Short mmCIF file of C-alpha atoms in Angstrom, two decimals:
data_model
loop_
_atom_site.label_atom_id
_atom_site.label_comp_id
_atom_site.label_asym_id
_atom_site.label_seq_id
_atom_site.Cartn_x
_atom_site.Cartn_y
_atom_site.Cartn_z
CA MET Q 1 0.00 0.00 0.00
CA ASP Q 2 1.42 3.39 -0.94
CA ALA Q 3 1.70 6.31 1.46
CA ASP Q 4 -1.47 8.08 0.25
CA LEU Q 5 -3.65 4.99 0.71
CA GLU Q 6 -2.04 4.30 4.08
CA ALA Q 7 -2.77 7.85 5.24
CA GLU Q 8 -6.36 7.55 3.98
CA PHE Q 9 -6.84 4.28 5.84
CA SER Q 10 -5.33 5.75 9.02
CA ASP Q 11 -7.72 8.71 8.80
CA PHE Q 12 -10.67 6.36 8.34
CA VAL Q 13 -9.62 4.25 11.34
CA ALA Q 14 -9.16 7.36 13.50
CA ALA Q 15 -12.62 8.63 12.53
CA ARG Q 16 -14.65 5.37 12.62
CA SER Q 17 -12.83 2.92 14.91
CA HIS Q 18 -14.84 4.04 17.96
CA ALA Q 19 -18.14 3.15 16.25
CA LEU Q 20 -16.69 -0.13 14.97
CA PHE Q 21 -15.43 -0.90 18.46
CA ARG Q 22 -18.92 -0.42 19.91
CA THR Q 23 -20.21 -2.94 17.37
CA ALA Q 24 -17.43 -5.39 18.26
CA LEU Q 25 -18.16 -4.92 21.96
CA ALA Q 26 -21.86 -5.59 21.38
CA LEU Q 27 -20.96 -8.76 19.47
CA THR Q 28 -18.52 -10.16 22.04
CA GLY Q 29 -19.61 -8.74 25.38
CA HIS Q 30 -15.98 -8.50 26.54
CA ARG Q 31 -13.66 -5.58 26.05
CA GLN Q 32 -10.54 -7.64 25.32
CA GLN Q 33 -12.32 -9.89 22.84
CA ALA Q 34 -13.82 -6.83 21.15
CA GLU Q 35 -10.36 -5.30 20.82
CA ASP Q 36 -9.00 -8.53 19.33
CA LEU Q 37 -11.94 -8.82 16.96
CA LEU Q 38 -11.62 -5.24 15.75
CA GLN Q 39 -7.87 -5.54 15.35
CA ILE Q 40 -8.19 -8.68 13.20
CA VAL Q 41 -10.84 -7.06 11.01
CA LEU Q 42 -8.87 -3.81 10.62
CA ILE Q 43 -5.75 -5.74 9.63
CA ARG Q 44 -7.71 -7.57 6.96
CA GLY Q 45 -9.41 -4.32 5.94
CA ALA Q 46 -6.03 -2.65 5.47
CA LYS Q 47 -5.03 -5.39 3.02
CA HIS Q 48 -8.18 -4.78 0.96
CA TRP Q 49 -8.36 -1.00 1.41
CA PRO Q 50 -7.62 -0.11 -2.24
CA ARG Q 51 -10.64 -2.18 -3.28
CA ILE Q 52 -13.10 -1.29 -0.48
CA ARG Q 53 -12.38 2.45 -0.04
CA SER Q 54 -14.47 3.58 -2.99
CA GLY Q 55 -17.61 1.79 -1.79
CA ALA Q 56 -18.88 1.73 1.77
CA PRO Q 57 -15.82 0.76 3.84
CA GLU Q 58 -17.58 0.99 7.20
CA ALA Q 59 -20.36 -1.35 6.06
CA TYR Q 60 -17.75 -3.72 4.68
CA LEU Q 61 -15.86 -3.75 7.99
CA ARG Q 62 -19.05 -4.21 10.04
CA THR Q 63 -19.92 -7.22 7.91
CA ALA Q 64 -16.40 -8.50 8.44
CA LEU Q 65 -16.88 -8.09 12.21
CA TYR Q 66 -20.05 -10.21 12.13
CA ARG Q 67 -18.44 -12.88 9.99
CA GLN Q 68 -15.27 -13.05 12.06
CA ARG Q 69 -17.30 -13.36 15.26
CA THR Q 70 -19.35 -16.15 13.70
CA SER Q 71 -16.11 -17.85 12.73
CA TRP Q 72 -14.99 -17.66 16.37
CA TRP Q 73 -18.28 -19.21 17.53
CA ARG Q 74 -17.84 -22.08 15.14
CA SER Q 75 -14.26 -22.71 16.18
CA LEU Q 76 -15.29 -22.74 19.86
CA ARG Q 77 -17.90 -25.37 19.07
CA ARG Q 78 -15.23 -27.57 17.53
CA ARG Q 79 -12.76 -27.19 20.39
CA PRO Q 80 -14.25 -25.48 23.43
CA GLU Q 81 -12.00 -23.78 25.92
CA VAL Q 82 -11.94 -25.22 29.40
CA SER Q 83 -11.39 -22.94 32.38
CA THR Q 84 -9.64 -24.32 35.42
CA ALA Q 85 -9.05 -22.90 38.86
CA ALA Q 86 -5.31 -23.53 38.73
CA VAL Q 87 -2.83 -23.66 35.93
CA PRO Q 88 -1.72 -27.26 35.37
CA GLU Q 89 1.82 -28.01 36.38
CA THR Q 90 4.27 -28.57 33.59
CA ALA Q 91 6.66 -31.45 33.77
CA VAL Q 92 10.15 -30.39 34.66
CA THR Q 93 12.69 -32.20 32.63
CA GLY Q 94 16.33 -32.44 33.58
CA ASP Q 95 18.67 -29.53 33.47
CA ALA Q 96 19.06 -28.69 29.79
CA THR Q 97 22.51 -27.22 30.29
CA ALA Q 98 23.69 -30.41 31.99
CA THR Q 99 22.50 -32.42 28.99
CA VAL Q 100 24.33 -30.11 26.63
CA ASP Q 101 27.46 -30.37 28.76
CA LEU Q 102 27.29 -34.17 28.63
CA HIS Q 103 26.83 -34.15 24.85
CA LEU Q 104 29.79 -31.83 24.43
CA ALA Q 105 31.95 -33.94 26.75
CA LEU Q 106 31.03 -37.08 24.82
CA ARG Q 107 31.74 -35.45 21.48
CA HIS Q 108 35.10 -34.17 22.70
CA ALA Q 109 36.03 -37.58 24.16
CA LEU Q 110 35.02 -39.37 20.95
CA THR Q 111 37.27 -37.11 18.88
CA ARG Q 112 40.20 -38.12 21.09
CA LEU Q 113 39.67 -41.85 20.48
CA ALA Q 114 41.43 -43.81 17.78
CA PRO Q 115 39.38 -43.95 14.55
CA LYS Q 116 38.68 -47.69 14.84
CA HIS Q 117 37.57 -47.34 18.47
CA ARG Q 118 35.32 -44.44 17.56
CA ALA Q 119 33.82 -46.39 14.65
CA VAL Q 120 33.07 -49.40 16.86
CA LEU Q 121 31.36 -47.26 19.53
CA VAL Q 122 29.33 -45.28 17.01
CA LEU Q 123 28.16 -48.38 15.18
CA ARG Q 124 27.37 -50.28 18.37
CA TYR Q 125 25.80 -47.62 20.60
CA PHE Q 126 24.55 -44.89 18.29
CA GLU Q 127 23.42 -46.99 15.35
CA ASP Q 128 22.59 -50.01 17.55
CA ARG Q 129 24.11 -52.53 15.17
CA PRO Q 130 24.98 -56.09 16.20
CA ASP Q 131 28.61 -57.24 16.44
CA ASP Q 132 28.45 -59.40 13.29
CA GLU Q 133 27.22 -56.47 11.21
CA ILE Q 134 29.91 -54.17 12.68
CA ALA Q 135 32.53 -56.81 11.83
CA GLY Q 136 31.28 -56.90 8.25
CA ILE Q 137 31.38 -53.12 7.93
CA LEU Q 138 34.86 -52.77 9.44
CA GLY Q 139 36.26 -55.92 7.77
CA CYS Q 140 37.34 -57.72 10.94
CA ALA Q 141 36.26 -60.61 13.19
CA GLU Q 142 33.43 -60.34 15.72
CA SER Q 143 35.89 -60.97 18.55
CA THR Q 144 37.91 -57.98 17.35
CA VAL Q 145 34.78 -55.83 17.49
CA ARG Q 146 34.14 -56.90 21.09
CA SER Q 147 37.74 -56.29 22.17
CA GLN Q 148 37.87 -52.93 20.38
CA ALA Q 149 34.60 -51.91 22.07
CA ALA Q 150 35.94 -52.88 25.49
CA ARG Q 151 39.18 -50.94 24.93
CA ALA Q 152 37.29 -47.94 23.53
CA LEU Q 153 34.94 -47.81 26.53
CA ALA Q 154 37.89 -48.07 28.93
CA ARG Q 155 39.61 -45.18 27.15
CA LEU Q 156 36.35 -43.19 27.09
CA ARG Q 157 36.03 -43.65 30.86
CA GLN Q 158 39.50 -42.19 31.27
CA LEU Q 159 38.85 -39.26 28.96
CA ALA Q 160 35.39 -38.34 30.27
CA PRO Q 161 34.63 -39.68 33.77
CA GLU Q 162 31.66 -37.26 33.98
CA LEU Q 163 29.73 -39.43 31.52
CA GLN Q 164 29.13 -42.05 34.28
CA PHE Q 165 28.97 -45.24 32.26
CA ASP Q 166 26.72 -48.03 33.48
CA ALA Q 167 28.71 -51.25 33.94
CA LYS Q 168 25.54 -53.41 33.69
CA GLU Q 169 24.87 -52.11 30.17
CA ASP Q 170 28.39 -53.06 29.07
CA ALA Q 171 28.05 -56.57 30.51
CA SER Q 172 24.76 -57.16 28.67
CA ARG Q 173 26.46 -56.67 25.31
#
């Protein structure tokens, strides 16, 4: 919208918004809802101002108020709002910064491992592949995969003790 049309629309809103607000208030019965309703309609009216300004813009916007309010009624029927006395508690998950710190420590420790150790750990624990498949990918025996995994975990424990490995998980493999 060019500056002249914008100024014309601003003048119209300044002159007629009070009357349109009274209509919105009569439709909603609540001041805040009336303000929201009028704001939505005026935003849409601004988009169509070049087309509606030559006719009866106030009548157009009043009709838009009625239609928008009807649209709100219909949407409330589909998914009604439920008022409660207290705001429901939100679940508190762990400390996000601690999780980030652990991920960074793991990434740093993995970069300090030998390439074959890193490959075995990534394939086994991140991609959850069985030992025979890892052996096929790396071109070695299954026993080599198991020994490399044990050595890599031992080295990882040295490099990043803050990761707190679970010994039961290692034994189950």
